[in-house]
mmCIF file of C-alpha atoms in Angstrom:
data_model
loop_
_atom_site.group_PDB
_atom_site.id
_atom_site.type_symbol
_atom_site.label_atom_id
_atom_site.label_comp_id
_atom_site.label_asym_id
_atom_site.label_seq_id
_atom_site.Cartn_x
_atom_site.Cartn_y
_atom_site.Cartn_z
ATOM 1 C CA UNK A 1 0.057 -0.071 0.081
ATOM 2 C CA UNK A 2 1.450 3.454 -1.281
ATOM 3 C CA UNK A 3 0.278 6.320 0.364
ATOM 4 C CA UNK A 4 0.736 10.467 0.374
ATOM 5 C CA UNK A 5 1.499 11.586 4.332
ATOM 6 C CA UNK A 6 -0.390 14.215 5.618
ATOM 7 C CA UNK A 7 2.122 16.017 7.690
ATOM 8 C CA UNK A 8 5.703 18.008 7.265
ATOM 9 C CA UNK A 9 8.486 15.968 6.787
ATOM 10 C CA UNK A 10 9.954 15.679 10.647
ATOM 11 C CA UNK A 11 13.042 13.683 9.852
ATOM 12 C CA UNK A 12 15.882 15.789 9.392
ATOM 13 C CA UNK A 13 18.656 13.376 8.460
ATOM 14 C CA UNK A 14 19.675 9.660 8.832
ATOM 15 C CA UNK A 15 21.771 10.486 11.664
ATOM 16 C CA UNK A 16 18.440 11.916 13.977
ATOM 17 C CA UNK A 17 17.106 8.396 13.950
ATOM 18 C CA UNK A 18 17.225 6.362 17.065
ATOM 19 C CA UNK A 19 16.180 2.669 17.733
ATOM 20 C CA UNK A 20 14.015 1.837 20.783
ATOM 21 C CA UNK A 21 12.240 -1.287 22.030
ATOM 22 C CA UNK A 22 9.123 -1.867 24.198
ATOM 23 C CA UNK A 23 7.800 1.862 23.513
ATOM 24 C CA UNK A 24 3.923 2.279 23.862
ATOM 25 C CA UNK A 25 2.258 2.860 20.243
ATOM 26 C CA UNK A 26 2.681 6.450 18.726
ATOM 27 C CA UNK A 27 0.464 8.529 16.878
ATOM 28 C CA UNK A 28 0.711 7.064 13.234
ATOM 29 C CA UNK A 29 -0.026 9.126 9.980
ATOM 30 C CA UNK A 30 -0.881 5.238 8.136
ATOM 31 C CA UNK A 31 -0.825 1.696 9.708
ATOM 32 C CA UNK A 32 -0.815 -1.828 7.513
ATOM 33 C CA UNK A 33 -2.830 -4.246 10.079
ATOM 34 C CA UNK A 34 -1.236 -7.795 9.189
ATOM 35 C CA UNK A 35 -1.983 -11.131 10.017
ATOM 36 C CA UNK A 36 1.034 -13.862 9.518
ATOM 37 C CA UNK A 37 0.140 -17.103 10.345
ATOM 38 C CA UNK A 38 -0.099 -17.187 13.801
ATOM 39 C CA UNK A 39 1.391 -13.595 14.821
ATOM 40 C CA UNK A 40 -0.340 -10.456 14.480
ATOM 41 C CA UNK A 41 1.354 -7.455 13.226
ATOM 42 C CA UNK A 42 0.607 -3.556 12.638
ATOM 43 C CA UNK A 43 2.802 -1.534 10.928
ATOM 44 C CA UNK A 44 2.739 2.006 11.768
ATOM 45 C CA UNK A 45 4.189 4.871 9.794
ATOM 46 C CA UNK A 46 4.494 7.892 12.071
ATOM 47 C CA UNK A 47 5.628 11.499 11.178
ATOM 48 C CA UNK A 48 9.217 10.761 12.106
ATOM 49 C CA UNK A 49 9.341 7.749 10.708
ATOM 50 C CA UNK A 50 8.273 4.020 11.399
ATOM 51 C CA UNK A 51 7.318 1.696 14.735
ATOM 52 C CA UNK A 52 6.275 -2.156 14.447
ATOM 53 C CA UNK A 53 3.837 -3.565 16.722
ATOM 54 C CA UNK A 54 4.032 -7.775 16.561
ATOM 55 C CA UNK A 55 1.388 -9.992 18.927
ATOM 56 C CA UNK A 56 2.122 -13.642 19.491
ATOM 57 C CA UNK A 57 1.428 -16.431 21.515
ATOM 58 C CA UNK A 58 4.987 -16.096 22.749
ATOM 59 C CA UNK A 59 4.678 -12.301 23.692
ATOM 60 C CA UNK A 60 4.594 -9.043 22.248
ATOM 61 C CA UNK A 61 7.392 -6.635 20.730
ATOM 62 C CA UNK A 62 7.307 -2.926 19.733
ATOM 63 C CA UNK A 63 10.256 -1.590 17.681
ATOM 64 C CA UNK A 64 10.298 2.284 16.986
ATOM 65 C CA UNK A 65 13.025 3.567 14.700
ATOM 66 C CA UNK A 66 12.336 7.547 14.674
ATOM 67 C CA UNK A 67 13.459 10.974 15.617
ATOM 68 C CA UNK A 68 12.574 10.617 19.266
ATOM 69 C CA UNK A 69 13.143 13.813 20.872
ATOM 70 C CA UNK A 70 15.526 13.414 23.746
ATOM 71 C CA UNK A 71 16.301 9.858 22.986
ATOM 72 C CA UNK A 72 19.936 8.510 23.964
ATOM 73 C CA UNK A 73 19.925 5.737 22.106
ATOM 74 C CA UNK A 74 20.928 6.167 18.350
ATOM 75 C CA UNK A 75 20.427 3.831 15.323
ATOM 76 C CA UNK A 76 22.769 0.811 15.809
ATOM 77 C CA UNK A 77 24.514 -1.241 13.488
ATOM 78 C CA UNK A 78 23.350 -4.531 14.988
ATOM 79 C CA UNK A 79 21.616 -5.403 17.932
ATOM 80 C CA UNK A 80 21.037 -9.290 19.098
ATOM 81 C CA UNK A 81 18.781 -10.100 22.078
ATOM 82 C CA UNK A 82 16.565 -12.412 23.762
ATOM 83 C CA UNK A 83 12.872 -10.911 24.736
ATOM 84 C CA UNK A 84 11.203 -13.506 26.408
ATOM 85 C CA UNK A 85 11.123 -17.058 24.253
ATOM 86 C CA UNK A 86 12.133 -15.214 21.093
ATOM 87 C CA UNK A 87 15.504 -13.968 19.558
ATOM 88 C CA UNK A 88 15.300 -10.469 18.214
ATOM 89 C CA UNK A 89 17.767 -9.377 15.562
ATOM 90 C CA UNK A 90 18.050 -5.750 14.051
ATOM 91 C CA UNK A 91 20.451 -4.301 11.719
ATOM 92 C CA UNK A 92 21.155 -1.066 10.153
ATOM 93 C CA UNK A 93 22.714 0.516 7.643
ATOM 94 C CA UNK A 94 23.125 3.887 5.525
ATOM 95 C CA UNK A 95 23.625 4.307 2.246
ATOM 96 C CA UNK A 96 25.052 7.553 0.496
ATOM 97 C CA UNK A 97 24.060 7.682 -3.335
ATOM 98 C CA UNK A 98 23.927 9.936 -6.162
ATOM 99 C CA UNK A 99 20.977 12.188 -7.051
ATOM 100 C CA UNK A 100 20.305 9.694 -9.719
ATOM 101 C CA UNK A 101 21.218 6.524 -8.303
ATOM 102 C CA UNK A 102 19.034 7.842 -5.364
ATOM 103 C CA UNK A 103 15.823 8.550 -7.447
ATOM 104 C CA UNK A 104 16.214 5.277 -9.323
ATOM 105 C CA UNK A 105 16.750 3.127 -5.699
ATOM 106 C CA UNK A 106 13.724 5.476 -4.403
ATOM 107 C CA UNK A 107 11.515 4.297 -7.547
ATOM 108 C CA UNK A 108 12.150 0.874 -7.191
ATOM 109 C CA UNK A 109 11.662 0.543 -3.192
ATOM 110 C CA UNK A 110 8.512 2.443 -3.918
ATOM 111 C CA UNK A 111 7.134 0.275 -6.407
ATOM 112 C CA UNK A 112 7.919 -2.872 -4.390
ATOM 113 C CA UNK A 113 6.370 -2.053 -1.246
ATOM 114 C CA UNK A 114 3.545 -0.595 -2.742
ATOM 115 C CA UNK A 115 2.605 -3.740 -4.696
ATOM 116 C CA UNK A 116 3.360 -6.250 -1.966
ATOM 117 C CA UNK A 117 0.471 -7.304 0.004
ATOM 118 C CA UNK A 118 2.630 -6.838 3.461
ATOM 119 C CA UNK A 119 3.580 -3.567 2.700
ATOM 120 C CA UNK A 120 3.074 0.423 3.172
ATOM 121 C CA UNK A 121 5.014 3.132 2.076
ATOM 122 C CA UNK A 122 4.106 6.400 3.140
ATOM 123 C CA UNK A 123 5.386 9.515 0.851
ATOM 124 C CA UNK A 124 5.990 13.245 2.683
ATOM 125 C CA UNK A 125 4.811 16.375 0.808
ATOM 126 C CA UNK A 126 7.380 18.294 -0.911
ATOM 127 C CA UNK A 127 9.484 15.189 -2.222
ATOM 128 C CA UNK A 128 8.520 11.991 -4.345
ATOM 129 C CA UNK A 129 11.632 10.453 -2.890
ATOM 130 C CA UNK A 130 11.292 11.314 0.892
ATOM 131 C CA UNK A 131 9.795 8.361 2.497
ATOM 132 C CA UNK A 132 9.287 5.926 4.632
ATOM 133 C CA UNK A 133 8.824 2.061 3.396
ATOM 134 C CA UNK A 134 8.155 -0.940 5.581
ATOM 135 C CA UNK A 135 7.666 -4.618 4.387
ATOM 136 C CA UNK A 136 6.956 -7.662 6.074
ATOM 137 C CA UNK A 137 6.839 -11.542 5.955
ATOM 138 C CA UNK A 138 6.704 -14.975 8.533
ATOM 139 C CA UNK A 139 9.732 -17.139 6.994
ATOM 140 C CA UNK A 140 11.208 -20.394 8.671
ATOM 141 C CA UNK A 141 8.901 -19.508 11.753
ATOM 142 C CA UNK A 142 10.214 -16.223 12.159
ATOM 143 C CA UNK A 143 8.389 -12.565 11.532
ATOM 144 C CA UNK A 144 10.760 -10.595 9.678
ATOM 145 C CA UNK A 145 10.538 -7.129 8.241
ATOM 146 C CA UNK A 146 12.745 -4.114 6.241
ATOM 147 C CA UNK A 147 12.298 -0.478 6.073
ATOM 148 C CA UNK A 148 13.701 2.051 4.392
ATOM 149 C CA UNK A 149 13.827 6.038 5.723
ATOM 150 C CA UNK A 150 14.718 8.335 2.663
ATOM 151 C CA UNK A 151 16.609 11.400 2.864
ATOM 152 C CA UNK A 152 16.903 13.051 -0.578
ATOM 153 C CA UNK A 153 18.422 16.430 0.495
ATOM 154 C CA UNK A 154 21.924 14.437 1.626
ATOM 155 C CA UNK A 155 21.159 11.293 -1.026
ATOM 156 C CA UNK A 156 20.942 8.910 2.132
ATOM 157 C CA UNK A 157 18.955 5.742 2.664
ATOM 158 C CA UNK A 158 18.622 3.948 5.880
ATOM 159 C CA UNK A 159 17.451 0.303 5.549
ATOM 160 C CA UNK A 160 16.939 -1.898 8.726
ATOM 161 C CA UNK A 161 16.158 -4.886 8.726
ATOM 162 C CA UNK A 162 14.606 -7.697 11.657
ATOM 163 C CA UNK A 163 13.973 -10.801 12.093
ATOM 164 C CA UNK A 164 11.981 -12.112 15.605
ATOM 165 C CA UNK A 165 11.541 -15.481 16.285
ATOM 166 C CA UNK A 166 11.324 -18.219 18.476
ATOM 167 C CA UNK A 167 14.927 -19.320 20.409
ATOM 168 C CA UNK A 168 15.767 -22.898 19.358
ATOM 169 C CA UNK A 169 17.745 -25.266 21.708
ATOM 170 C CA UNK A 170 21.122 -26.170 21.190
ATOM 171 C CA UNK A 171 21.610 -29.424 19.333
ATOM 172 C CA UNK A 172 24.355 -31.478 20.695
#
């Protein structure tokens, strides 16, 4: 699903993004509710980026990547932690692209997400390449999602990848 967000572009640059787990739901500009097997998810586009809410029999997970005033947790390159019965893995990277590369990549990502049944993308007013996009799936017993946060003024694209799955016992 592709939508034009009715708000001002709040994210100023990739360096302003912060990551947190466990936040309460924040006000959303667009949402997509999904059922992926036994998992209920809500993909949420915020004026300041994204939030994912996940609920399964094993528990709940709330991931927020956004410009959060007063946050002391910058966007990490990677996180791996246990959340109850789950293993949570998060990775992020920032790409800096030329103007032409950025426009092409933006069009490619928006087309991919807009046509995917588990995709949500929001374009901010002022630039067709200022967007936040999210894509979720269930794969090999885990719930996974990817996000993209576009900063056309700097030619930066922030990509994140998250995987949440039940911990597997060690095999001896």
